[in-house]
Coordinates of C-alpha atoms in Angstrom, one line a residue:
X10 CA 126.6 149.0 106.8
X11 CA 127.9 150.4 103.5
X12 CA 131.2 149.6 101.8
X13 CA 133.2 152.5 102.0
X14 CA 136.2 151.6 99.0
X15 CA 140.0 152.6 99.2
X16 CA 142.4 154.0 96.7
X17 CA 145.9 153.0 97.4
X18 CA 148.8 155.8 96.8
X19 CA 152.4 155.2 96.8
X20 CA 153.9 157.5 99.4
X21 CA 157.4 158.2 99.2
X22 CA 159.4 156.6 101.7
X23 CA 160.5 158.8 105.2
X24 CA 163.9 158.4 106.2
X25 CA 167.0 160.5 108.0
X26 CA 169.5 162.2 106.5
X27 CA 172.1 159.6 107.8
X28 CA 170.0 156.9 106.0
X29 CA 170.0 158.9 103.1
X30 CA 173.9 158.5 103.3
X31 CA 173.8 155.3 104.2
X32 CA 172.3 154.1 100.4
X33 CA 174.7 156.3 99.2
X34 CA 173.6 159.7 98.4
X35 CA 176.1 162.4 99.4
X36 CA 175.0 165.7 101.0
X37 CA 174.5 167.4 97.3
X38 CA 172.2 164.6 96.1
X39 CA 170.5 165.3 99.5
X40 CA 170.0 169.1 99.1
X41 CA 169.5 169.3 95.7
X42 CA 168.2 166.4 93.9
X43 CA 164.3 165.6 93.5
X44 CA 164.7 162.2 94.8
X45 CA 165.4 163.0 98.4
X46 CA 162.4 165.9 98.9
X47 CA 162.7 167.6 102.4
X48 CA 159.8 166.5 105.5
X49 CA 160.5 168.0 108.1
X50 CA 164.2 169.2 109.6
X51 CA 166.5 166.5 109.6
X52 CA 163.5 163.9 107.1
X53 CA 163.5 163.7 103.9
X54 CA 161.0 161.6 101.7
X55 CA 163.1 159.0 99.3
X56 CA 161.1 159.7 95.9
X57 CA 162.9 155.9 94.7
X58 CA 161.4 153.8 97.3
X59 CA 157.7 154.0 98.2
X60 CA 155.1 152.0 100.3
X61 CA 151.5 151.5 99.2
X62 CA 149.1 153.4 101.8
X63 CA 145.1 153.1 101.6
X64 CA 143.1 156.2 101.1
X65 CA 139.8 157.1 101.7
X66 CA 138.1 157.7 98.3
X67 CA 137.2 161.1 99.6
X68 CA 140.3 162.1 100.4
X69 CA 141.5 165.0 98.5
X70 CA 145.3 166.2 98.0
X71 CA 145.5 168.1 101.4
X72 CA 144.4 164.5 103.3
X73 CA 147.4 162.7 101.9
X74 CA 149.8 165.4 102.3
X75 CA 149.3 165.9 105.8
X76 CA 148.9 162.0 106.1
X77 CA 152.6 162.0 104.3
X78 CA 154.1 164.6 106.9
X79 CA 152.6 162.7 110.0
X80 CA 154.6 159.5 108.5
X81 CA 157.3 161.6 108.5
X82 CA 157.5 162.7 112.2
X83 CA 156.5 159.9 113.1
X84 CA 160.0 158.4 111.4
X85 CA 161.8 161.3 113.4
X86 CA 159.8 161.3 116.5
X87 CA 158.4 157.6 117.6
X88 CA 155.5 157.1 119.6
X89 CA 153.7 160.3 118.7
X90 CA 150.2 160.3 117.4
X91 CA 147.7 162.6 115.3
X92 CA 145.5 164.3 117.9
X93 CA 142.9 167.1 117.8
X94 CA 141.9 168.4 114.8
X95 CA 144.4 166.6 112.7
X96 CA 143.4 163.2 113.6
X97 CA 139.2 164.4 113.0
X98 CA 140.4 165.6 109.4
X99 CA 142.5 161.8 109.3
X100 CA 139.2 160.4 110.5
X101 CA 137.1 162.4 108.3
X102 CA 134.9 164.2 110.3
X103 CA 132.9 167.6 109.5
X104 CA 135.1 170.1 111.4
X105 CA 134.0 173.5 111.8
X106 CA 135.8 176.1 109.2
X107 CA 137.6 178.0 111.9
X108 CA 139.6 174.6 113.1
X109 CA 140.0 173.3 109.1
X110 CA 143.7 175.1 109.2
X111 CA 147.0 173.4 107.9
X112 CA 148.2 172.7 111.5
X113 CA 149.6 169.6 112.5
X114 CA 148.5 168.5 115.7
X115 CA 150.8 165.8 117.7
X116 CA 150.3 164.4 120.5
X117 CA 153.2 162.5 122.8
X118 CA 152.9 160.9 126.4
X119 CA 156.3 162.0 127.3
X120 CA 156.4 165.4 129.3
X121 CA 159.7 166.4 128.1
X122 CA 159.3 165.9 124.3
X123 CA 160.0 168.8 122.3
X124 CA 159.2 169.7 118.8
X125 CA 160.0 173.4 117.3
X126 CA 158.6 173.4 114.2
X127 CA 156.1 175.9 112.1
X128 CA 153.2 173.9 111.1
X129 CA 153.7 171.6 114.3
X130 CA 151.4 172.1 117.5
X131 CA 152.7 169.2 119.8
X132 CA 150.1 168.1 123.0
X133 CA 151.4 166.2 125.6
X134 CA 148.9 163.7 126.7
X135 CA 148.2 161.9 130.0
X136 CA 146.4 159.0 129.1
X137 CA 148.1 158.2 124.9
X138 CA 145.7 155.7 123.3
X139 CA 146.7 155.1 119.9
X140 CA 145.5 153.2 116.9
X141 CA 146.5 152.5 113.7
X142 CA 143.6 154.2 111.1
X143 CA 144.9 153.5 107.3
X144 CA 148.6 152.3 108.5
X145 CA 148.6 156.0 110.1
X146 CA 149.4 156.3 114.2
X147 CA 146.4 157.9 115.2
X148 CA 144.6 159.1 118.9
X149 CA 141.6 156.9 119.6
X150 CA 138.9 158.3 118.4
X151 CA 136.8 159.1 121.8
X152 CA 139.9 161.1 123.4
X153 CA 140.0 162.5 120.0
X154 CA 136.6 163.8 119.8
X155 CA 136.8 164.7 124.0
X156 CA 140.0 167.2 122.5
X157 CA 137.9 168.6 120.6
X158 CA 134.6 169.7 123.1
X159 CA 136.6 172.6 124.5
X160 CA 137.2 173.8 120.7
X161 CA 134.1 173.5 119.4
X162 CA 130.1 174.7 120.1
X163 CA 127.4 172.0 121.2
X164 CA 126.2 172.2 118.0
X165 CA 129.5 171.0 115.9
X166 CA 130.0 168.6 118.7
X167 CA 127.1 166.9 117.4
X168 CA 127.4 167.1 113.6
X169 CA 130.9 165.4 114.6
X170 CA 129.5 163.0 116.7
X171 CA 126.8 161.8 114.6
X172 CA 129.6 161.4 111.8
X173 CA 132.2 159.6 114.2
X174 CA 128.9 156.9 115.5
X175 CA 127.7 156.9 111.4
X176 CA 128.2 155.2 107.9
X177 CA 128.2 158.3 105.8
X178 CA 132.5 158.5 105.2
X179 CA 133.6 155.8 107.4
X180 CA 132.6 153.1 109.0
X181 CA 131.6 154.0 112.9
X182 CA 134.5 154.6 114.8
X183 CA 132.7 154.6 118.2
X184 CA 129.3 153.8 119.2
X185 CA 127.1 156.1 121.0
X186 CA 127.2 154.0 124.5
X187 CA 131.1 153.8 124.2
X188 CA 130.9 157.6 124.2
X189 CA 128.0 157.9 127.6
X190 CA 130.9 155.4 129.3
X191 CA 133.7 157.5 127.9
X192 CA 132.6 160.8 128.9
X193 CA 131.0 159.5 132.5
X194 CA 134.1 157.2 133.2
X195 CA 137.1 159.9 132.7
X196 CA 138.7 161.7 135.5
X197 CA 140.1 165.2 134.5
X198 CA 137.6 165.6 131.0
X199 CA 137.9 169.2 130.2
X200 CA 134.3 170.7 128.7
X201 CA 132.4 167.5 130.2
X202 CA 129.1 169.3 130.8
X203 CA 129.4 170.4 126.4
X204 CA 130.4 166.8 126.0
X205 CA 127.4 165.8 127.9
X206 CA 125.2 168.1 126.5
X207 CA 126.6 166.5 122.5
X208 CA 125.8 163.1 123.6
X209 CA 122.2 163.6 124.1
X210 CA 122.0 164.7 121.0
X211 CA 123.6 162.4 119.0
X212 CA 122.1 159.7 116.7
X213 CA 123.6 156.9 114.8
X214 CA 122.8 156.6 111.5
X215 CA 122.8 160.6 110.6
X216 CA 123.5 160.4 106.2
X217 CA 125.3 164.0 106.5
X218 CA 126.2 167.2 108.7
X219 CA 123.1 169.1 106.7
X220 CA 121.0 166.4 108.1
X221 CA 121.8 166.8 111.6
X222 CA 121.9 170.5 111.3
X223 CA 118.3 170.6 109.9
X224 CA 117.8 167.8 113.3
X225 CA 118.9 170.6 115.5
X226 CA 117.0 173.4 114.0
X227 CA 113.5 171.6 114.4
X228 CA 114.6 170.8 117.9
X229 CA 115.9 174.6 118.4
X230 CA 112.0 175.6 117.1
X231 CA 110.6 173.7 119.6
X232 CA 109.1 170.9 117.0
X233 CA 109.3 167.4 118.1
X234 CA 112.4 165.6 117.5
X235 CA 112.3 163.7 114.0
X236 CA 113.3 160.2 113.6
X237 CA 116.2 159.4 112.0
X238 CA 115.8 157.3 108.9
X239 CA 112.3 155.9 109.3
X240 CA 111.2 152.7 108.0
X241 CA 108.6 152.6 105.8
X242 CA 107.2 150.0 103.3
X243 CA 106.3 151.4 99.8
X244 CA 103.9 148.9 98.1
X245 CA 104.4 150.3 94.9
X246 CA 107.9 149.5 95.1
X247 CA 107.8 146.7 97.3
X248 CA 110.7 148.4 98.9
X249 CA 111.2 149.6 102.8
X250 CA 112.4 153.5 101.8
X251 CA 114.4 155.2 104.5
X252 CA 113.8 159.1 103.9
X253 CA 116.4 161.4 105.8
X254 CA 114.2 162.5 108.9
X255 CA 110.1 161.6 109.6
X256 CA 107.6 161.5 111.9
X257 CA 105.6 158.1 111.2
X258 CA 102.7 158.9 113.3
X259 CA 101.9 161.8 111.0
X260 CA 102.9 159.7 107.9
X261 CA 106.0 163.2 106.8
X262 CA 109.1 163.1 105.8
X263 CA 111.8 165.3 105.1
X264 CA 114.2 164.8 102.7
X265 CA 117.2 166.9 102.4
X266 CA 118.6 167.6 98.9
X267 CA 122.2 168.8 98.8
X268 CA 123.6 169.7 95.6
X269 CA 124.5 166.5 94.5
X270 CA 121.1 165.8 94.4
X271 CA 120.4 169.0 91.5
X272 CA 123.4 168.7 89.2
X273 CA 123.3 164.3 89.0
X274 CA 121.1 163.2 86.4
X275 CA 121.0 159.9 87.8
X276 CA 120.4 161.1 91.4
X277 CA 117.7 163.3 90.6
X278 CA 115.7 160.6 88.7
X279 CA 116.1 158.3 91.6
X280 CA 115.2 161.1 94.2
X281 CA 111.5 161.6 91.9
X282 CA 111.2 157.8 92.3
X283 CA 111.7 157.7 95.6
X284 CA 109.3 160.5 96.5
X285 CA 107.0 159.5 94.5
X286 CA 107.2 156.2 96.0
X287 CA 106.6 157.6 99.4
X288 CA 103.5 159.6 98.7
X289 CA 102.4 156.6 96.8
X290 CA 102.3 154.9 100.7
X291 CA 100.8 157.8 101.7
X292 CA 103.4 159.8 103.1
X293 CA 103.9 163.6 102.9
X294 CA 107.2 164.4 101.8
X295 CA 108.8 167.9 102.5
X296 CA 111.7 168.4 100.6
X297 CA 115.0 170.9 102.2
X298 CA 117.3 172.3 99.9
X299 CA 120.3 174.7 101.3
X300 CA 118.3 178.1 100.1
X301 CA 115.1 176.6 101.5
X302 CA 113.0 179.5 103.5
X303 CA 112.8 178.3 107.2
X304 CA 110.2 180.8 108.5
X305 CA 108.3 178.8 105.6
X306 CA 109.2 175.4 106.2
X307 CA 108.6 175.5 110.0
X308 CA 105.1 176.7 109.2
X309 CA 104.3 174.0 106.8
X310 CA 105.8 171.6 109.6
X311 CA 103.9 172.5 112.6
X312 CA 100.3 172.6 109.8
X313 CA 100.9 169.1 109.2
X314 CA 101.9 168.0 112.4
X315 CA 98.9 170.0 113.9
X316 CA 101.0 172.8 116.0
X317 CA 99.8 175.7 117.0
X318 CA 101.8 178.4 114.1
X319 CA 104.8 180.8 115.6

């Protein structure tokens, strides 16, 4: 399993207004200094006082500020959690662009809790299983990812599935049998038959979404499913090489190259070693780029895997 290393920011501390009065501010230091910056109505965040919070290295600004805000009502509000699509973006998963918006999704087990705020979509939730991700109160992430089946296409389903069960941002946060028991243990699971439908198709160890998609696509063209990450022992080397996707019978692998992979240095001399280390074993290496023509790659697929052409 890979490291995956923290940053640690100092976020500013949540706290009421009467707290606020209680150190001693009055109500102009409240409204109009820096030091007590507004939250949420009635919250303010105590720029003088801060608590250390780890943060995934790949978070970027918008992470930590809705991170910041969910602290916040959760000082206001306790016992609500992150659900939906704010606790996938907490989680880091690959959501879809059309859910990727700056709501703030909540959920609460109490039926009569109310929160009337822009910005704020609060869920009330039969079954509230919370867990603490990066000192944040956070849904569970297999209701998290069931909230999302009714939002989202088989397809995204899967690229978020194979990232929840993965290594690529996080460590796993599920495994792939904890999700067949999930999904065939819970009463009342809107979207079951998409959720169904995802789980077949996940895979543990998936690298990237652009891995899976390309995963889906050869399945979609009716090629035999790849295998994730194949082993396979370069002499050469003396390594085991694990190229994105292969099929070891036929000795080919595909190797996706995002554009990390162009504009490092570094990376592309260590992608020409490892291809070149592969071939060296006697492996036929098909390299995928974003821009890569599919009518053309499916063709050169299905010559060197002895299918009939389309």
């Amino acid at each position: 399993m890979k490291k995956h290393p923290l940053n640690y920011v100092g976020y500013p501390a949540p706290l009421s207004v009467a707290e606020a009065r209680a150190r001693g501010a009055t109500d102009y230091d409240i409204r109009s200094t820096r030091r007590f910056l507004p939250a949420s109505w009635g919250i303010r965040f105590d720029d003088d006082s801060s608590t250390r919070f780890p943060v995934p290295t790949w978070a970027d600004d918008k992470w930590v500020e809705e991170a910041q805000l969910l602290l916040a009502m959760s000082h206001r509000h306790p016992g609500i959690v992150a659900c939906r699509e704010t606790a996938a973006r907490l989680y880091g998963w690959p959501l879809p662009r059309a859910l990727d918006d700056a709501t703030l999704h909540l959920g609460s087990a109490d039926p009569n809790k109310r929160i009337r705020r822009s910005g704020i979509a609060l869920h009330r939730l039969r079954n509230l299983s919370t867990v603490e991700w990066l000192k944040l109160p956070v849904l569970h992430p297999l209701p998290t990812f069931a909230q999302l089946a009714p939002l989202c296409s088989v397809t995204s389903l899967v690229q978020i599935g194979d990232a929840a069960v993965g290594d690529w941002k996080t460590p796993p946060q599920f495994s792939l049998t904890s999700l067949n028991e999930y999904v065939s243990d819970t009463k009342y699971l809107r979207s079951r038959s998409k959720l169904e439908a995802a789980a077949e198709l996940i895979r543990e160890d998936v690298d990237s979404p652009m891995e899976t998609d390309l995963r889906l696509w050869l399945i979609a063209r009716g090629l035999p499913e790849p295998i994730v990450h194949p082993a396979v022992y370069c002499p050469t080397t003396n390594l085991t090489l694990h190229p994105d996707l292969g099929y070891p019978e036929q000795m080919l692998a595909l190797e996706y190259e995002g554009d990390f992979h162009r504009i490092s240095e570094d990376q592309w001399a260590t992608d020409i070693d490892r291809v070149n280390a592969l071939r060296a074993a006697g492996w036929t290496v098909i390299r995928v780029a974003k821009w890569t023509d599919r009518r053309q790659l499916e063709r050169d697929i299905r010559l060197h895997l002895g299918l009939n052409p389309k």
